């Protein structure tokens, strides 16, 4: 199979532009939510069925439940019957099949990989869609300092992927160890998409000019399709790399900034301590 054969199929997938794309995303997202509960809070099977079901729905669709309300939009969990229907089907497959066959099959590596890919496509389309919706909602009232609304669209799209963490862990537990990966990922992807596609200011123009300097990188696609492919592809790669079989859930390509910051902080602390020691020695000599 040549590049010309598989590349269009890959791009079609990354843009979620294939038949049954919405159903595939909704189903894999629901499966992932049900598996999170079954392998976590309900691993002993002691939760009441409705408690386990409700937590599975929230684990999968917390962002879809709560984030739209921040912009005064109806949640898709009420306006779209497919998501909840998929949650019911996923819960049955994970918890109600005799001999636990559904759960045992779904926790194998090939099925977890497929679920991860589908759920991540859902998240990527969510970040892209919420960034664009946020821009369309706020574009008529930017600040006087920049021609494009920045904070609202980026923050809204970022919060979309973090509602589950807030619901499951609470504000304190979710943020106590620093910026969680969904925040890092959402902030990076939403910012890149907003500036590349919607920004009419100097930052967006600079990014588009930089992209255009690389011959053939866009392959004839417009800015929106190119940014969609990049964001969706980035999120797919990161989700796979963060699986336990690969680099694990602690991996982040942005850890380098934390490492640099820690080294800089430690260097400053050592300089300050060294200065204090020198001062103390001078005082002791003078005494």
Short mmCIF file of N, CA and C in Angstrom, two decimals, residues 60-80 83 122 126 129-131 133-134 137 152 155-164 167:
data_model
loop_
_atom_site.label_atom_id
_atom_site.label_comp_id
_atom_site.label_asym_id
_atom_site.label_seq_id
_atom_site.Cartn_x
_atom_site.Cartn_y
_atom_site.Cartn_z
N UNK A 60 -17.15 9.47 31.31
CA UNK A 60 -17.02 9.60 29.86
C UNK A 60 -17.39 10.99 29.36
N UNK A 61 -18.45 11.56 29.92
CA UNK A 61 -19.06 12.75 29.30
C UNK A 61 -19.20 13.93 30.25
N UNK A 62 -18.33 14.04 31.24
CA UNK A 62 -18.43 15.17 32.16
C UNK A 62 -18.29 16.49 31.42
N UNK A 63 -17.37 16.56 30.46
CA UNK A 63 -17.19 17.79 29.70
C UNK A 63 -18.42 18.14 28.89
N UNK A 64 -18.99 17.13 28.21
CA UNK A 64 -20.19 17.36 27.41
C UNK A 64 -21.37 17.74 28.28
N UNK A 65 -21.37 17.27 29.54
CA UNK A 65 -22.46 17.59 30.46
C UNK A 65 -22.40 19.03 30.96
N UNK A 66 -21.20 19.49 31.31
CA UNK A 66 -21.08 20.75 32.02
C UNK A 66 -20.52 21.91 31.22
N UNK A 67 -19.52 21.65 30.36
CA UNK A 67 -18.83 22.75 29.67
C UNK A 67 -19.74 23.62 28.81
N UNK A 68 -20.71 23.07 28.05
CA UNK A 68 -21.55 23.95 27.23
C UNK A 68 -22.32 24.99 28.03
N UNK A 69 -22.63 24.66 29.28
CA UNK A 69 -23.41 25.59 30.10
C UNK A 69 -22.65 26.88 30.38
N UNK A 70 -21.31 26.82 30.33
CA UNK A 70 -20.52 28.02 30.59
C UNK A 70 -20.73 29.09 29.51
N UNK A 71 -21.15 28.67 28.33
CA UNK A 71 -21.44 29.61 27.25
C UNK A 71 -22.94 29.71 26.96
N UNK A 72 -23.73 29.18 27.88
CA UNK A 72 -25.17 29.27 27.70
C UNK A 72 -25.72 28.40 26.60
N UNK A 73 -25.04 27.28 26.32
CA UNK A 73 -25.49 26.37 25.27
C UNK A 73 -26.05 25.09 25.90
N UNK A 74 -27.00 24.43 25.23
CA UNK A 74 -27.54 23.18 25.77
C UNK A 74 -26.50 22.06 25.69
N UNK A 75 -26.45 21.23 26.71
CA UNK A 75 -25.53 20.12 26.70
C UNK A 75 -25.97 19.07 25.70
N UNK A 76 -24.99 18.47 25.02
CA UNK A 76 -25.30 17.44 24.03
C UNK A 76 -25.88 16.19 24.68
N UNK A 77 -25.69 16.02 25.97
CA UNK A 77 -26.25 14.87 26.65
C UNK A 77 -27.77 14.95 26.73
N UNK A 78 -28.31 16.15 26.58
CA UNK A 78 -29.76 16.33 26.54
C UNK A 78 -30.28 16.50 25.12
N UNK A 79 -29.46 17.12 24.28
CA UNK A 79 -29.91 17.40 22.90
C UNK A 79 -29.60 16.27 21.92
N UNK A 80 -28.78 15.30 22.35
CA UNK A 80 -28.37 14.21 21.47
C UNK A 80 -28.61 12.88 22.17
N UNK A 83 -25.45 9.77 22.65
CA UNK A 83 -24.45 9.65 23.71
C UNK A 83 -24.95 8.79 24.87
N UNK A 122 -12.87 11.69 19.64
CA UNK A 122 -13.97 12.46 20.23
C UNK A 122 -13.44 13.70 20.94
N UNK A 126 -13.83 17.65 20.03
CA UNK A 126 -14.38 18.53 21.05
C UNK A 126 -13.55 19.79 21.23
N UNK A 129 -13.99 21.89 18.04
CA UNK A 129 -15.33 22.46 17.96
C UNK A 129 -15.59 23.53 19.00
N UNK A 130 -15.17 23.30 20.23
CA UNK A 130 -15.41 24.28 21.29
C UNK A 130 -14.55 25.53 21.09
N UNK A 131 -13.35 25.37 20.55
CA UNK A 131 -12.53 26.54 20.25
C UNK A 131 -13.21 27.41 19.21
N UNK A 133 -16.48 27.39 18.39
CA UNK A 133 -17.73 27.93 18.93
C UNK A 133 -17.47 29.10 19.88
N UNK A 134 -16.41 28.96 20.69
CA UNK A 134 -16.06 30.05 21.59
C UNK A 134 -15.67 31.30 20.83
N UNK A 137 -18.78 32.90 19.27
CA UNK A 137 -19.61 33.53 20.29
C UNK A 137 -19.04 34.86 20.74
N UNK A 152 -11.26 33.42 26.35
CA UNK A 152 -12.52 32.69 26.39
C UNK A 152 -12.53 31.41 25.57
N UNK A 155 -9.82 28.84 27.01
CA UNK A 155 -10.17 28.31 28.33
C UNK A 155 -11.38 27.39 28.26
N UNK A 156 -12.37 27.76 27.45
CA UNK A 156 -13.58 26.94 27.32
C UNK A 156 -13.23 25.56 26.76
N UNK A 157 -12.44 25.54 25.70
CA UNK A 157 -12.04 24.26 25.10
C UNK A 157 -11.17 23.45 26.05
N UNK A 158 -10.34 24.12 26.84
CA UNK A 158 -9.49 23.43 27.79
C UNK A 158 -10.29 22.81 28.93
N UNK A 159 -11.25 23.55 29.45
CA UNK A 159 -12.09 23.03 30.53
C UNK A 159 -12.91 21.83 30.10
N UNK A 160 -13.24 21.75 28.81
CA UNK A 160 -14.02 20.63 28.29
C UNK A 160 -13.42 19.29 28.68
N UNK A 161 -12.11 19.16 28.55
CA UNK A 161 -11.45 17.89 28.85
C UNK A 161 -11.05 17.70 30.29
N UNK A 162 -11.39 18.66 31.15
CA UNK A 162 -10.99 18.57 32.55
C UNK A 162 -12.16 18.44 33.52
N UNK A 163 -13.38 18.48 33.01
CA UNK A 163 -14.54 18.39 33.88
C UNK A 163 -14.58 17.03 34.60
N UNK A 164 -14.17 15.97 33.89
CA UNK A 164 -14.16 14.65 34.52
C UNK A 164 -13.24 14.61 35.73
N UNK A 167 -14.94 16.51 38.58
CA UNK A 167 -16.05 15.75 39.13
C UNK A 167 -15.56 14.58 39.97
#
